[in-house]
Amino acid sequence: MAVTSEDPITEHEEEQINEANASGLRPVVFVHGLWLLPTSWDRWRGVFQESGYTTLAPAWPDDPNTVKEANEHPEVFAHKTVGQVADHVEDVIRKLDKKPAIIGHSFGGLLVQILAGRGLADATVAIDPGPFRGVLPLPLSALKSASPVIGNPANHRRAVPLTYEQFRFGFANAVSEDEAKELYDTYAVPASGVPLFQAATANLNPWTEAKVDTKNPERGPLLIVSGEKDNTVPWAIANASYKKQQRNQGVTEIVEMPNRGHALVIDSGWRDVADTALTFVKRFV
C-alpha cells in the first residue's frame, strides 16, 4: 500500500517532488484514471523529460505500486472519490517550486480540469476526459462502458475489476485482439466504483465533487483530446466539455485523434497522442 489518507504524500511522491524542484526544470504532472496505475505514464514521462521537462505521476490514494500487487489486493481501491483524489494531487502540486503543466486521461482528464479550475496549472491537456456537472450527453456506448460499475448500486462501496470483454469494449475496441489482450494483462487493475456514480449523478447533485470551475481566469490554456472510436468517452461528451470550457477567457482547443479508442494513451499509437500533448504544452510552458 503506497498511500494512506492520514499521510497522503507517499515517499515515492516526495522523491519525485524533490527531484523536480532540484532540477530547476518546468514540471509536467500526469494523472491517471480508473483501471490504470501511475506507471501507465512511464513512456510519456520519458518523452517529456527528453524535451526538457521534469515529470511526476502522483498516485491516487492507496494505489499499489504494481499491477500484480493491485490485482492481489483490489480492496485498496474502494471508496476513493473524485474530490479526495483531486485534493491529493493538489497537495503534490502545491509542493512544487514551479507551476506545472498537467495531463490526465479519462477520470484523470476530469481531475486535471478540476485542478486547472483551481488555478494550479500553466497548461492542461485532458484526454478522453470524464464528464463533469453541466456536461449532458449520455451516449449508449458510454452507458455500456459504465455498466460494469453503475449496473449494481452495491459497487459504490467496492473496487471493481473489468473482465477482458469489458476492457475490450471500454478501452481496447480500436486495436487488434492480440494487442487488446496484451494491454489488459499489462495495465488493467481494479478501480473505485465511487467516481462513476459521482459522474452519473453530477447533474442532479449541486454539491457534487465532479464539478469544474470553467470560468476561473487563472485556469490557463486547455486542450481536450478525443479518440474518434472511444466508447467510454465518445466525441459527444468530449465536445460538450469543450463547449463548457470555451466560457473561459483562456485558450481552449479540442482535437480528435482518428481511429483511436479509450486506450489511446497506452496502446501502440500512444506516441502520436503524446506528441500532440507535448506540442500544445510547448506553446505555453
Short mmCIF file of C-alpha atoms in Angstrom, two decimals:
data_model
loop_
_atom_site.label_atom_id
_atom_site.label_comp_id
_atom_site.label_asym_id
_atom_site.label_seq_id
_atom_site.Cartn_x
_atom_site.Cartn_y
_atom_site.Cartn_z
CA MET A 1 0.00 0.00 0.00
CA ALA A 2 1.54 3.27 -1.10
CA VAL A 3 -0.64 5.99 0.44
CA THR A 4 -2.94 6.45 3.43
CA SER A 5 -5.49 9.15 3.97
CA GLU A 6 -3.60 10.20 7.12
CA ASP A 7 -0.34 10.55 5.15
CA PRO A 8 -1.43 11.48 1.66
CA ILE A 9 2.01 12.20 0.17
CA THR A 10 3.96 8.97 -0.32
CA GLU A 11 7.71 8.60 -0.02
CA HIS A 12 7.88 7.97 -3.77
CA GLU A 13 5.90 11.14 -4.46
CA GLU A 14 8.17 13.10 -2.11
CA GLU A 15 11.13 11.82 -4.12
CA GLN A 16 9.52 12.96 -7.36
CA ILE A 17 8.73 16.39 -5.87
CA ASN A 18 12.28 16.82 -4.56
CA GLU A 19 13.79 15.74 -7.89
CA ALA A 20 11.53 18.14 -9.77
CA ASN A 21 12.38 21.07 -7.53
CA ALA A 22 16.12 20.26 -7.59
CA SER A 23 16.12 20.08 -11.40
CA GLY A 24 15.04 23.69 -11.86
CA LEU A 25 13.01 22.48 -14.85
CA ARG A 26 9.34 23.10 -15.50
CA PRO A 27 7.31 20.17 -14.13
CA VAL A 28 4.67 18.18 -16.00
CA VAL A 29 2.25 16.25 -13.79
CA PHE A 30 0.46 13.17 -15.19
CA VAL A 31 -2.82 11.95 -13.64
CA HIS A 32 -4.25 8.53 -14.46
CA GLY A 33 -7.89 7.50 -14.49
CA LEU A 34 -9.82 4.42 -13.42
CA TRP A 35 -8.45 0.90 -14.07
CA LEU A 36 -4.84 2.12 -14.56
CA LEU A 37 -1.87 2.99 -12.33
CA PRO A 38 0.71 5.84 -12.43
CA THR A 39 3.13 3.50 -14.24
CA SER A 40 0.87 3.72 -17.30
CA TRP A 41 2.54 7.11 -17.91
CA ASP A 42 6.15 5.82 -17.87
CA ARG A 43 6.70 6.15 -21.64
CA TRP A 44 5.08 9.59 -21.69
CA ARG A 45 7.34 10.77 -18.89
CA GLY A 46 10.37 9.72 -20.93
CA VAL A 47 9.21 11.74 -23.94
CA PHE A 48 8.58 14.88 -21.89
CA GLN A 49 11.86 14.51 -19.99
CA GLU A 50 13.75 14.24 -23.29
CA SER A 51 12.07 17.53 -24.26
CA GLY A 52 13.43 19.37 -21.24
CA TYR A 53 10.72 18.94 -18.61
CA THR A 54 10.80 17.21 -15.25
CA THR A 55 7.84 14.91 -14.67
CA LEU A 56 5.74 13.45 -11.88
CA ALA A 57 2.97 10.84 -11.85
CA PRO A 58 1.18 11.03 -8.48
CA ALA A 59 -0.84 8.05 -7.31
CA TRP A 60 -4.47 8.02 -6.29
CA PRO A 61 -4.58 7.48 -2.50
CA ASP A 62 -3.68 3.87 -1.68
CA ASP A 63 -2.64 2.97 -5.25
CA PRO A 64 -0.41 -0.14 -5.17
CA ASN A 65 2.94 0.13 -6.91
CA THR A 66 2.44 -2.65 -9.46
CA VAL A 67 -0.35 -4.25 -11.49
CA LYS A 68 0.39 -7.59 -9.78
CA GLU A 69 0.01 -6.07 -6.32
CA ALA A 70 -3.14 -4.23 -7.42
CA ASN A 71 -4.82 -7.39 -8.64
CA GLU A 72 -3.82 -9.25 -5.45
CA HIS A 73 -5.30 -6.52 -3.23
CA PRO A 74 -8.22 -4.94 -5.12
CA GLU A 75 -9.87 -3.78 -1.90
CA VAL A 76 -7.41 -0.84 -1.56
CA PHE A 77 -9.11 0.97 -4.46
CA ALA A 78 -12.55 1.10 -2.83
CA HIS A 79 -14.16 4.34 -1.61
CA LYS A 80 -11.85 6.77 -3.44
CA THR A 81 -13.80 9.83 -4.54
CA VAL A 82 -13.15 12.47 -7.20
CA GLY A 83 -12.71 15.16 -4.56
CA GLN A 84 -10.33 13.06 -2.48
CA VAL A 85 -8.05 12.38 -5.44
CA ALA A 86 -8.19 15.99 -6.67
CA ASP A 87 -7.16 17.22 -3.20
CA HIS A 88 -4.31 14.71 -3.08
CA VAL A 89 -2.89 15.78 -6.45
CA GLU A 90 -3.33 19.43 -5.41
CA ASP A 91 -1.21 18.68 -2.31
CA VAL A 92 1.53 17.34 -4.60
CA ILE A 93 1.34 20.31 -6.98
CA ARG A 94 1.49 22.85 -4.16
CA LYS A 95 4.85 21.39 -3.05
CA LEU A 96 6.40 22.17 -6.44
CA ASP A 97 8.54 25.29 -6.82
CA LYS A 98 7.20 25.95 -10.32
CA LYS A 99 3.63 25.84 -11.61
CA PRO A 100 3.27 22.72 -13.76
CA ALA A 101 1.56 21.64 -16.92
CA ILE A 102 -0.90 18.87 -16.09
CA ILE A 103 -2.05 16.00 -18.28
CA GLY A 104 -4.78 13.48 -17.45
CA HIS A 105 -6.63 10.62 -19.09
CA SER A 106 -10.26 9.57 -18.56
CA PHE A 107 -11.12 10.40 -14.92
CA GLY A 108 -7.61 11.83 -14.79
CA GLY A 109 -8.82 14.15 -17.57
CA LEU A 110 -11.66 15.28 -15.33
CA LEU A 111 -9.25 15.69 -12.40
CA VAL A 112 -6.84 17.91 -14.35
CA GLN A 113 -9.76 20.14 -15.37
CA ILE A 114 -10.78 20.42 -11.69
CA LEU A 115 -7.17 21.32 -10.80
CA ALA A 116 -6.89 23.81 -13.68
CA GLY A 117 -10.12 25.38 -12.44
CA ARG A 118 -8.37 25.86 -9.08
CA GLY A 119 -5.66 27.84 -10.88
CA LEU A 120 -2.95 25.21 -10.38
CA ALA A 121 -1.70 24.74 -13.96
CA ASP A 122 0.04 26.81 -16.63
CA ALA A 123 -1.31 24.46 -19.32
CA THR A 124 -3.66 21.46 -19.24
CA VAL A 125 -4.31 18.52 -21.54
CA ALA A 126 -7.45 16.46 -20.79
CA ILE A 127 -7.52 13.23 -22.82
CA ASP A 128 -10.88 11.46 -23.24
CA PRO A 129 -11.95 13.25 -20.05
CA GLY A 130 -14.69 12.02 -17.74
CA PRO A 131 -17.77 14.30 -17.66
CA PHE A 132 -18.41 16.99 -15.06
CA ARG A 133 -21.56 18.77 -13.87
CA GLY A 134 -23.12 20.54 -16.85
CA VAL A 135 -21.95 18.00 -19.44
CA LEU A 136 -25.22 16.44 -20.54
CA PRO A 137 -24.75 13.91 -23.40
CA LEU A 138 -25.00 10.25 -22.36
CA PRO A 139 -24.32 8.15 -25.48
CA LEU A 140 -25.31 4.49 -25.32
CA SER A 141 -21.69 3.33 -25.64
CA ALA A 142 -20.73 5.39 -22.58
CA LEU A 143 -23.58 3.86 -20.59
CA LYS A 144 -22.49 0.37 -21.68
CA SER A 145 -18.88 1.11 -20.69
CA ALA A 146 -20.01 2.32 -17.25
CA SER A 147 -22.49 -0.52 -16.72
CA PRO A 148 -19.99 -2.92 -15.06
CA VAL A 149 -19.95 -0.41 -12.18
CA ILE A 150 -23.21 1.55 -12.14
CA GLY A 151 -25.26 -1.50 -13.11
CA ASN A 152 -25.06 -2.61 -9.46
CA PRO A 153 -25.62 0.05 -6.72
CA ALA A 154 -23.55 -2.07 -4.30
CA ASN A 155 -20.47 -1.27 -6.43
CA HIS A 156 -20.49 2.24 -4.93
CA ARG A 157 -18.69 0.75 -1.93
CA ARG A 158 -16.48 -1.64 -3.88
CA ALA A 159 -13.37 -1.86 -6.01
CA VAL A 160 -14.50 -3.18 -9.39
CA PRO A 161 -12.25 -5.06 -11.86
CA LEU A 162 -13.10 -5.25 -15.56
CA THR A 163 -13.39 -8.57 -17.33
CA TYR A 164 -11.38 -8.84 -20.55
CA GLU A 165 -14.60 -8.46 -22.57
CA GLN A 166 -15.50 -5.27 -20.67
CA PHE A 167 -11.95 -3.89 -21.14
CA ARG A 168 -12.10 -4.78 -24.84
CA PHE A 169 -15.29 -2.71 -25.29
CA GLY A 170 -14.46 0.20 -22.99
CA PHE A 171 -10.72 0.63 -23.61
CA ALA A 172 -9.33 -1.52 -26.41
CA ASN A 173 -12.02 -1.60 -29.12
CA ALA A 174 -9.78 0.14 -31.70
CA VAL A 175 -6.81 -2.25 -31.56
CA SER A 176 -6.27 -5.85 -32.62
CA GLU A 177 -7.38 -8.76 -30.43
CA ASP A 178 -3.76 -9.62 -29.65
CA GLU A 179 -2.92 -6.05 -28.63
CA ALA A 180 -6.09 -5.80 -26.54
CA LYS A 181 -5.11 -8.92 -24.59
CA GLU A 182 -1.59 -7.58 -24.08
CA LEU A 183 -2.92 -4.22 -22.82
CA TYR A 184 -5.32 -5.99 -20.43
CA ASP A 185 -2.57 -8.18 -18.99
CA THR A 186 -0.08 -5.31 -18.76
CA TYR A 187 -2.16 -2.41 -17.44
CA ALA A 188 -5.66 -3.33 -16.17
CA VAL A 189 -6.30 -3.10 -12.41
CA PRO A 190 -9.49 -2.78 -10.32
CA ALA A 191 -10.96 0.69 -9.72
CA SER A 192 -13.06 2.51 -7.16
CA GLY A 193 -16.76 2.45 -8.03
CA VAL A 194 -17.43 5.87 -6.49
CA PRO A 195 -16.26 8.19 -9.32
CA LEU A 196 -18.59 6.64 -11.89
CA PHE A 197 -21.58 7.09 -9.56
CA GLN A 198 -20.43 10.67 -8.93
CA ALA A 199 -20.28 11.35 -12.68
CA ALA A 200 -23.65 9.67 -13.27
CA THR A 201 -25.37 11.89 -10.67
CA ALA A 202 -23.35 15.10 -11.20
CA ASN A 203 -26.19 16.91 -12.96
CA LEU A 204 -28.63 16.00 -10.17
CA ASN A 205 -26.39 16.94 -7.23
CA PRO A 206 -25.48 20.64 -6.83
CA TRP A 207 -22.86 19.65 -4.20
CA THR A 208 -21.16 17.09 -6.44
CA GLU A 209 -17.37 16.77 -6.38
CA ALA A 210 -17.49 16.21 -10.16
CA LYS A 211 -17.63 19.94 -10.75
CA VAL A 212 -15.21 22.17 -12.71
CA ASP A 213 -14.71 25.92 -12.37
CA THR A 214 -14.63 26.62 -16.10
CA LYS A 215 -14.67 30.41 -15.69
CA ASN A 216 -11.61 30.95 -13.49
CA PRO A 217 -9.38 33.46 -15.37
CA GLU A 218 -6.37 31.66 -13.84
CA ARG A 219 -7.34 28.35 -15.49
CA GLY A 220 -4.69 28.62 -18.23
CA PRO A 221 -4.67 27.10 -21.74
CA LEU A 222 -6.61 23.84 -22.13
CA LEU A 223 -6.55 21.18 -24.82
CA ILE A 224 -9.15 18.40 -24.89
CA VAL A 225 -8.14 15.28 -26.84
CA SER A 226 -10.84 12.88 -28.06
CA GLY A 227 -10.36 9.42 -29.55
CA GLU A 228 -12.60 9.05 -32.61
CA LYS A 229 -13.66 5.50 -31.68
CA ASP A 230 -13.75 5.94 -27.90
CA ASN A 231 -16.73 4.02 -26.48
CA THR A 232 -16.20 5.23 -22.90
CA VAL A 233 -15.90 8.98 -23.58
CA PRO A 234 -17.29 9.50 -27.09
CA TRP A 235 -16.94 12.77 -29.01
CA ALA A 236 -20.34 13.99 -27.74
CA ILE A 237 -19.04 14.06 -24.14
CA ALA A 238 -15.60 15.47 -25.01
CA ASN A 239 -17.13 18.18 -27.22
CA ALA A 240 -19.70 19.12 -24.56
CA SER A 241 -16.81 19.55 -22.08
CA TYR A 242 -15.02 21.70 -24.67
CA LYS A 243 -18.08 23.93 -25.15
CA LYS A 244 -18.35 24.44 -21.39
CA GLN A 245 -14.64 25.27 -21.16
CA GLN A 246 -14.94 27.78 -24.03
CA ARG A 247 -16.57 30.11 -21.50
CA ASN A 248 -13.07 30.68 -20.16
CA GLN A 249 -11.05 33.63 -21.44
CA GLY A 250 -8.01 31.38 -21.86
CA VAL A 251 -7.09 29.31 -24.90
CA THR A 252 -9.45 26.34 -25.26
CA GLU A 253 -8.94 23.80 -28.03
CA ILE A 254 -10.13 20.32 -28.96
CA VAL A 255 -8.61 17.72 -31.27
CA GLU A 256 -9.91 14.35 -32.41
CA MET A 257 -7.43 11.50 -32.87
CA PRO A 258 -8.60 9.36 -35.85
CA ASN A 259 -9.28 5.64 -35.30
CA ARG A 260 -8.37 5.75 -31.61
CA GLY A 261 -10.19 4.24 -28.67
CA HIS A 262 -10.04 4.88 -24.91
CA ALA A 263 -6.68 3.05 -24.67
CA LEU A 264 -5.03 5.75 -26.78
CA VAL A 265 -2.53 6.72 -24.04
CA ILE A 266 -1.22 3.16 -23.61
CA ASP A 267 -1.73 1.36 -26.93
CA SER A 268 0.65 1.17 -29.89
CA GLY A 269 -0.33 4.67 -31.05
CA TRP A 270 0.45 6.36 -27.73
CA ARG A 271 3.34 8.37 -29.19
CA ASP A 272 1.04 10.29 -31.57
CA VAL A 273 -1.10 11.37 -28.63
CA ALA A 274 1.95 12.20 -26.51
CA ASP A 275 3.38 14.34 -29.31
CA THR A 276 0.04 16.15 -29.69
CA ALA A 277 0.04 16.93 -25.96
CA LEU A 278 3.72 17.90 -26.00
CA THR A 279 3.22 20.31 -28.91
CA PHE A 280 0.39 22.02 -27.03
CA VAL A 281 2.33 22.25 -23.76
CA LYS A 282 5.40 23.65 -25.53
CA ARG A 283 3.33 26.56 -26.86
CA PHE A 284 2.71 27.84 -23.33
CA VAL A 285 5.18 26.30 -20.86
#
